[in-house]
Coordinates of C-alpha atoms in Angstrom, one line a residue:
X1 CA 0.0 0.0 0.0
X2 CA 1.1 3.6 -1.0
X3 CA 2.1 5.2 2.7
X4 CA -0.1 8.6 2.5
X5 CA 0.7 11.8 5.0
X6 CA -2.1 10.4 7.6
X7 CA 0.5 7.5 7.8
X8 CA 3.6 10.2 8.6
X9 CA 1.4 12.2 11.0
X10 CA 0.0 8.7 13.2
X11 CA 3.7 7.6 12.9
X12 CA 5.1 11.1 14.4
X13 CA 1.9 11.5 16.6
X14 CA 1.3 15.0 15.0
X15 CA -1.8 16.1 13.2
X16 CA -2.0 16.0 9.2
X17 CA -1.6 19.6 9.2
X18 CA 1.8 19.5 11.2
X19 CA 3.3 17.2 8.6
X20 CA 2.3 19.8 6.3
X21 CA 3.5 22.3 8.2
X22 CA 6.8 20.6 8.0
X23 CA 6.8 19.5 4.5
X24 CA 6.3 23.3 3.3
X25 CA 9.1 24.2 5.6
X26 CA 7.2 26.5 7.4
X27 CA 8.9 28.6 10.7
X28 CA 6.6 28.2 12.8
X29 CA 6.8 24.6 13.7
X30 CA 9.3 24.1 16.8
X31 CA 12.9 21.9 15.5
X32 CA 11.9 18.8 17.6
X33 CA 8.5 18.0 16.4
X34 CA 9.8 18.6 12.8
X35 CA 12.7 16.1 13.6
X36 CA 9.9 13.5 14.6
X37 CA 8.0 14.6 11.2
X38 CA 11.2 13.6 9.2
X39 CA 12.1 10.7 11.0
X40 CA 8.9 9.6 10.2
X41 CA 8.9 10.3 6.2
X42 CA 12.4 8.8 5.8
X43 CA 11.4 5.4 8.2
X44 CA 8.1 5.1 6.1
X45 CA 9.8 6.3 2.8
X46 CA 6.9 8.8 2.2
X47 CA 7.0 10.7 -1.3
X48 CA 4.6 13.4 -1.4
X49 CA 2.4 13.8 -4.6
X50 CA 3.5 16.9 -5.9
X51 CA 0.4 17.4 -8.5
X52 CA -2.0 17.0 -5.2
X53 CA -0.1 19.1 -3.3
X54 CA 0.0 22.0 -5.8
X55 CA -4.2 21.5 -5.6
X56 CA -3.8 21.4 -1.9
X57 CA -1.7 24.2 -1.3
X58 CA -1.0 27.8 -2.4
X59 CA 2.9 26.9 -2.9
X60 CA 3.3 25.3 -6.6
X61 CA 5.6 22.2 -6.9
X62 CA 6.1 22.1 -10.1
X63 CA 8.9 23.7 -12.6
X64 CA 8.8 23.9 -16.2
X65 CA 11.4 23.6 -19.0
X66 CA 10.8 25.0 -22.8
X67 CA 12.8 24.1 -25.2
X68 CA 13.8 24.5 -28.5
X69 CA 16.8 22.7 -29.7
X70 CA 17.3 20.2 -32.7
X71 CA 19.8 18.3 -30.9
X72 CA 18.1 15.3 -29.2
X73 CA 20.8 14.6 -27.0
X74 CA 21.1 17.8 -25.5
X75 CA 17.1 17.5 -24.8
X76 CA 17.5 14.5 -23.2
X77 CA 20.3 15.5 -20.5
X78 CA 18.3 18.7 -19.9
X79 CA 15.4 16.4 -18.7
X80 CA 17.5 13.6 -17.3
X81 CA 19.7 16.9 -15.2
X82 CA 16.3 18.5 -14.6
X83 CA 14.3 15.6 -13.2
X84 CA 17.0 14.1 -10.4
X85 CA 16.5 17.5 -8.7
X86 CA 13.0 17.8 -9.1
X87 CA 12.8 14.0 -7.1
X88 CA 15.5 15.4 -4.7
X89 CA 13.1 18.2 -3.3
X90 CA 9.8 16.8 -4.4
X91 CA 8.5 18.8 -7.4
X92 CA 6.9 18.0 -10.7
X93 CA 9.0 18.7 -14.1
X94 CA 6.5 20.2 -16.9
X95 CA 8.8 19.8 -20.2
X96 CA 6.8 21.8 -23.0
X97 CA 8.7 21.7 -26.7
X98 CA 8.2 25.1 -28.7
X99 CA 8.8 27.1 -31.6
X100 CA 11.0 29.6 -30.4
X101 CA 10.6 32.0 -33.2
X102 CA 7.1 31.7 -33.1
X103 CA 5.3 35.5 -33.0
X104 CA 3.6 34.7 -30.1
X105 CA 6.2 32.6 -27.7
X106 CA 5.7 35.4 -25.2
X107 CA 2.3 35.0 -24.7
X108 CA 2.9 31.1 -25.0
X109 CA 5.3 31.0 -22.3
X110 CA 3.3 33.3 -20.1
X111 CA -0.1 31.1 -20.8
X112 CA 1.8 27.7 -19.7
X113 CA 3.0 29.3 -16.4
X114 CA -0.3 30.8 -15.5
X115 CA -2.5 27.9 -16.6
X116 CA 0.0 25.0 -14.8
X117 CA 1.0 27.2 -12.1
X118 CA 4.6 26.7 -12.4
X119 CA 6.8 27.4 -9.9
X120 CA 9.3 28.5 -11.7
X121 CA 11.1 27.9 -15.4
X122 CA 14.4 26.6 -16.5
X123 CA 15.0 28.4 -20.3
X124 CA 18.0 26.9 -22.0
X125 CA 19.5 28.5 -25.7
X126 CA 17.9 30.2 -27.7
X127 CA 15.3 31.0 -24.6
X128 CA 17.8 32.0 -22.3
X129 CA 19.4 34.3 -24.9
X130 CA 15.8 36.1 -25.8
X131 CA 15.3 39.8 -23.6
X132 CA 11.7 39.6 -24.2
X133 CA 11.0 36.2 -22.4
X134 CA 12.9 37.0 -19.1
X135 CA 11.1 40.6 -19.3
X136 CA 8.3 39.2 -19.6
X137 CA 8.5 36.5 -16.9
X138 CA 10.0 39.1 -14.5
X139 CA 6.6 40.9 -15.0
X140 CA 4.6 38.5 -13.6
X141 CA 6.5 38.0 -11.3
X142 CA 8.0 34.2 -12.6
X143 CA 11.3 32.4 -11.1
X144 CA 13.6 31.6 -13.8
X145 CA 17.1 30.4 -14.2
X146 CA 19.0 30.6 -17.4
X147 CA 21.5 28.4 -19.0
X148 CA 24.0 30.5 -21.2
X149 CA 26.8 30.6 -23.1
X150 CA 29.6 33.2 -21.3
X151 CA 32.6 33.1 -19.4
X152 CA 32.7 36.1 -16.6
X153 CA 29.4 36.2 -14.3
X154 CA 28.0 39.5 -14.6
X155 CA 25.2 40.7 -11.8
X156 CA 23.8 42.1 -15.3
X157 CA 23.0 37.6 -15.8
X158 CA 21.1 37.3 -12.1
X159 CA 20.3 33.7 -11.6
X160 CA 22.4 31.8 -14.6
X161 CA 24.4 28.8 -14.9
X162 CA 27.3 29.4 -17.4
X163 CA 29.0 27.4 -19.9
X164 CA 32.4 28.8 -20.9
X165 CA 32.0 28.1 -24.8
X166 CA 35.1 30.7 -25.5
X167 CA 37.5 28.5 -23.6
X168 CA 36.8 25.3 -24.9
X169 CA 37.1 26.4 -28.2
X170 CA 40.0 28.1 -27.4
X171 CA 41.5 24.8 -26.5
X172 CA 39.9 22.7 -29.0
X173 CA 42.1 24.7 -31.5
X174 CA 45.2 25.2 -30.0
X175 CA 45.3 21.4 -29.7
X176 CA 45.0 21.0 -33.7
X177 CA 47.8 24.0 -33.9
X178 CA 49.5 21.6 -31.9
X179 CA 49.2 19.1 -34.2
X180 CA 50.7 21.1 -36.9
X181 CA 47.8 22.3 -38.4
X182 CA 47.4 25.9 -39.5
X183 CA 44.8 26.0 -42.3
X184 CA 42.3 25.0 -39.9
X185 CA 38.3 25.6 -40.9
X186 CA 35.1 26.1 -38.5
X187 CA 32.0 25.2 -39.0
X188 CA 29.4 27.4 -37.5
X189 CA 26.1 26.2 -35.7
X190 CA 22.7 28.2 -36.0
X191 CA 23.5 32.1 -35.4
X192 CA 20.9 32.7 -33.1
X193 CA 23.0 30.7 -30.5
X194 CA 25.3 32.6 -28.3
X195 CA 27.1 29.4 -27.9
X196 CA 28.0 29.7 -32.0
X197 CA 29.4 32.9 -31.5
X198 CA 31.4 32.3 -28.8
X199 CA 33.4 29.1 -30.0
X200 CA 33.7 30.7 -33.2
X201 CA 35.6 33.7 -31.2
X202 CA 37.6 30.9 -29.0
X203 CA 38.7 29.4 -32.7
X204 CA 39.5 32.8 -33.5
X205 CA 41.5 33.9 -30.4
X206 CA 43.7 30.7 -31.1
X207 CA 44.6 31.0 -34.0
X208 CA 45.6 34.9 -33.4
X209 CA 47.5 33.8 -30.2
X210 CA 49.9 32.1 -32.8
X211 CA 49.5 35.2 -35.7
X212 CA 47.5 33.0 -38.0
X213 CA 45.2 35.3 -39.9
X214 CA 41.7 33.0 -40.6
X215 CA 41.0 32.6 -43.9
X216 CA 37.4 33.7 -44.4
X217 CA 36.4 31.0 -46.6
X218 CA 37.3 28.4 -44.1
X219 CA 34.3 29.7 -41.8
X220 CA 31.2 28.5 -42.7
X221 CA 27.5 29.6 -41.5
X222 CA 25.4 26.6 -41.1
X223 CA 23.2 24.8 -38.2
X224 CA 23.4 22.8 -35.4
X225 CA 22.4 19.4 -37.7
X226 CA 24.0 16.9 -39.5
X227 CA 23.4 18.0 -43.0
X228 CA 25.1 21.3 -42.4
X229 CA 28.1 19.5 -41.6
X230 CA 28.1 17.2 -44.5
X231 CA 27.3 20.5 -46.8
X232 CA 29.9 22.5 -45.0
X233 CA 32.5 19.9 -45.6
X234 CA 31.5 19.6 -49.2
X235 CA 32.2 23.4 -49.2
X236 CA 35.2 23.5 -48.3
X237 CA 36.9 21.0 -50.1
X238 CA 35.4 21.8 -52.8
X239 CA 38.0 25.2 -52.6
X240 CA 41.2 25.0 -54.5
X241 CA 43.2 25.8 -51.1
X242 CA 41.8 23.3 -48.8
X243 CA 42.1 23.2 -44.8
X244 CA 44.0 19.9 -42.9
X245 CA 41.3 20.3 -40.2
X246 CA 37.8 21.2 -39.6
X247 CA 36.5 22.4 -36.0
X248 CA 32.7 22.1 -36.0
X249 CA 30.4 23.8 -33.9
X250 CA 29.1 20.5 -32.3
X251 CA 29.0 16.7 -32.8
X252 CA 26.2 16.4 -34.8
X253 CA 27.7 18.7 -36.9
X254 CA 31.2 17.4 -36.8
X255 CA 29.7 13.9 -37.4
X256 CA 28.4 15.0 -41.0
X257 CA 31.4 16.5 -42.0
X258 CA 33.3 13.2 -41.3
X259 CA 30.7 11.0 -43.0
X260 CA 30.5 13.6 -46.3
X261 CA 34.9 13.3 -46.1
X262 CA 34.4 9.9 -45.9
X263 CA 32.3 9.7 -48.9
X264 CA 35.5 11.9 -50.8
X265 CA 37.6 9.1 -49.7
X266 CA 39.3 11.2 -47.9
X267 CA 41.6 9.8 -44.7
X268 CA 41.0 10.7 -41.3
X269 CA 42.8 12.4 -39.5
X270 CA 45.7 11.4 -41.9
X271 CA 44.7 13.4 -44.7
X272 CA 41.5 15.8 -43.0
X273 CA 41.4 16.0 -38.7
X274 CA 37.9 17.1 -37.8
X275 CA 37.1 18.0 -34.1
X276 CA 33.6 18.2 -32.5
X277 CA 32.3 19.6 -29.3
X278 CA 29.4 18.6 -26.8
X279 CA 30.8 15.1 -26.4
X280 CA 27.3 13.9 -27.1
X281 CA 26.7 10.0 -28.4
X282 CA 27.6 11.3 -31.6
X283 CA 30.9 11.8 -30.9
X284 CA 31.3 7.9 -30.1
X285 CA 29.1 6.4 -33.0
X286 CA 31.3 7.6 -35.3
X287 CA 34.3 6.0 -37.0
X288 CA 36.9 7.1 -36.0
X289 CA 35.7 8.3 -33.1
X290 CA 35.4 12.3 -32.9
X291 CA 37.9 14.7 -30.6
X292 CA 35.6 16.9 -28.7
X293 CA 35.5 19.2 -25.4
X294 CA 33.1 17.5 -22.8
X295 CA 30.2 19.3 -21.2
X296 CA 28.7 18.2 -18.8
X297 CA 24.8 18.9 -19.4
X298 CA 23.2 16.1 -17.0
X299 CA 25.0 18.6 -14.1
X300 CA 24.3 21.5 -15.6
X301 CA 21.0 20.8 -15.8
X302 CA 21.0 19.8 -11.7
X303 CA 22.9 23.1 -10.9
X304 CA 20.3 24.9 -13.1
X305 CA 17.6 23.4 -10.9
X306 CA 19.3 23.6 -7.7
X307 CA 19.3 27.4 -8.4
X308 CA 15.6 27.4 -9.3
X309 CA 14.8 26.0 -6.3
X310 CA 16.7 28.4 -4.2
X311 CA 14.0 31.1 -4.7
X312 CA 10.7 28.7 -4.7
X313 CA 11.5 26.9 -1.7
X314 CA 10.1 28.8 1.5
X315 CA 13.0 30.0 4.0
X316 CA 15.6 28.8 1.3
X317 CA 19.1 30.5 1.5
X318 CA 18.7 34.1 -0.5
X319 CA 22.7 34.4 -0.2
X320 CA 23.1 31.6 -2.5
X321 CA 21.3 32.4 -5.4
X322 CA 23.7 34.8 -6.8
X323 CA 26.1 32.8 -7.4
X324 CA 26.3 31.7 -10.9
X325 CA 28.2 28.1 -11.5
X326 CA 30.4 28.8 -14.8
X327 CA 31.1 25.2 -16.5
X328 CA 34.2 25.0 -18.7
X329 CA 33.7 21.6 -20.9
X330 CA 37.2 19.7 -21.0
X331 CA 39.1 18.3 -24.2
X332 CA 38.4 14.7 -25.3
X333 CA 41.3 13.7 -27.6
X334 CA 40.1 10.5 -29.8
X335 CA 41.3 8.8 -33.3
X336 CA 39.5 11.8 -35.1
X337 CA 42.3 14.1 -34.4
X338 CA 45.6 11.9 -33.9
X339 CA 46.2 8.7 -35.2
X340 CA 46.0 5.9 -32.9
X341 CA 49.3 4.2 -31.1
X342 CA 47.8 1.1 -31.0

């Protein structure tokens, strides 16, 4: 039998509206009957209903996370990220796919909190990136946390988690400089993204640091998708100065650049090194498998959350909440890059 709260509050010998009392963290109950309250959850392994205690209740516990991003795997680490905090402190996850360049997504966004009484939202690229949704959510008064692209927390970014795109770029590149390569090309991801813009500077800032001048043919506008990286590789060996190594914006796109090489015959890394970034399943699937930088999106999801929580939980630690977690994702070398020893 599901144990219910009359269970927790004959266990504790407190009335149903203590264990609530306890449950909402509320002040006013005294530290030794909450202790017995807890005891009593953890011994009968009580998990609250959050959907019947949003009816029950003023408080909402439930979050919600919009989304618009082609890359599946991304999408899934969000949730995956998103949902072990929500089971941690007992809330709901609402996850609500949109069109993000849809004329009304402000109005969207806004009906969806009002209508499911969210707590609070998560907004991830390009939501995170759009003035007119967190305006809009700060007038009605809506907790949000946003996951960005950005180096150097800024109280101007209140209540982000940052992912230091620049930097992992930066060292993406300097590893294929290191390999000998100088006519290195870049393959961009959708423009909207601030993430596209800022590996595209850390590819740049590289390749200045050793006084390499980028060719502008060897950058190449495209999307985050698989057939802008097999069309941007075409591209650009298609040109009668070709590069040694192509730096894509992300796996997916990094992946269709190898497969297009591959169907040029072309050897890699031998004759063409291509690097991705994301470390996402694509980045394992292929053959050879793709050099990449690592980011961690299952935790940055969590830490998104965390922060989230920090301003819909009653009593919860206000100091906290301005601190903004900057993630810089790490180099993965594989056979994409450098030939294998073995």
């Amino acid at each position: 039998m599901k144990v219910t709260i009359n269970d927790v509050a004959r266990h504790a010998g407190v009335s149903i509206k203590t264990v609530s009392r306890v449950m909402n963290n509320e002040p006013s109950v005294r530290k030794d009957t909450c202790d017995k309250v807890m005891a009593a959850i953890n011994e009968l392994q009580y998990q609250p209903n959050a959907a019947a205690r949003n009816l029950a209740s003023s408080r909402s516990f439930s979050i919600g996370y919009i989304y618009d991003n082609p890359n599946a795997y991304y999408v899934i680490d969000m949730q995956r990220g998103l949902l072990d905090a929500c089971r941690k402190h007992g809330y709901e996850l609402l996850i609500h796919p949109t069109n993000a360049k849809s004329p009304d997504i402000v109005q969207e966004v806004i009906d969806l909190v009002q209508q499911s009484r969210l707590a609070g939202l998560v907004l991830t690229p390009p939501f995170s990136e759009m003035p007119h949704i967190a305006a809009a959510l700060e007038s009605i008064g809506v907790h949000f946390v946003r996951i960005i692209s950005g180096s150097t927390p800024s109280p101007k970014l209140s209540n982000c988690v940052l992912v230091d795109d620049f930097t992992a770029a930066f060292k993406i590149t300097t590893h294929l400089l290191e390999l000998g390569h100088t006519d290195i090309a870049f393959l961009c991801g959708d423009e909207e993204h601030s993430s596209s813009g800022e590996r595209l500077a850390g590819y740049q800032a590289a390749l200045a640091k050793r006084n390499i001048a980028p060719n502008p043919k060897f950058i190449v506008p495209g999307s985050y998708s698989f057939e802008s990286g097999v069309q941007g590789a075409k591209q650009l060996m298609a040109l009668a100065k070709k590069p040694s190594a192509i730096f894509a914006c992300n796996d997916e796109i990094a992946a269709g650049a190898l497969f297009s090489a591959r169907l040029m015959n072309i050897a890699i890394p031998q004759q063409l090194a291509i690097a991705g970034f994301e470390n996402s399943p694509f980045s394992r699937q292929t053959w050879p498998p793709l050099t990449t930088a690592h980011q961690p999106n299952v935790t940055i999801a969590q830490q998104a959350a965390e922060l989230l929580f920090r301003h819909t939980k009653p009593n919860a630690s206000k100091t906290l909440s301005d601190k903004q977690p900057v993630f810089i994702p790490e180099l993965v070398v594989r056979e994409s890059t450098a030939v294998s020893e073995s």
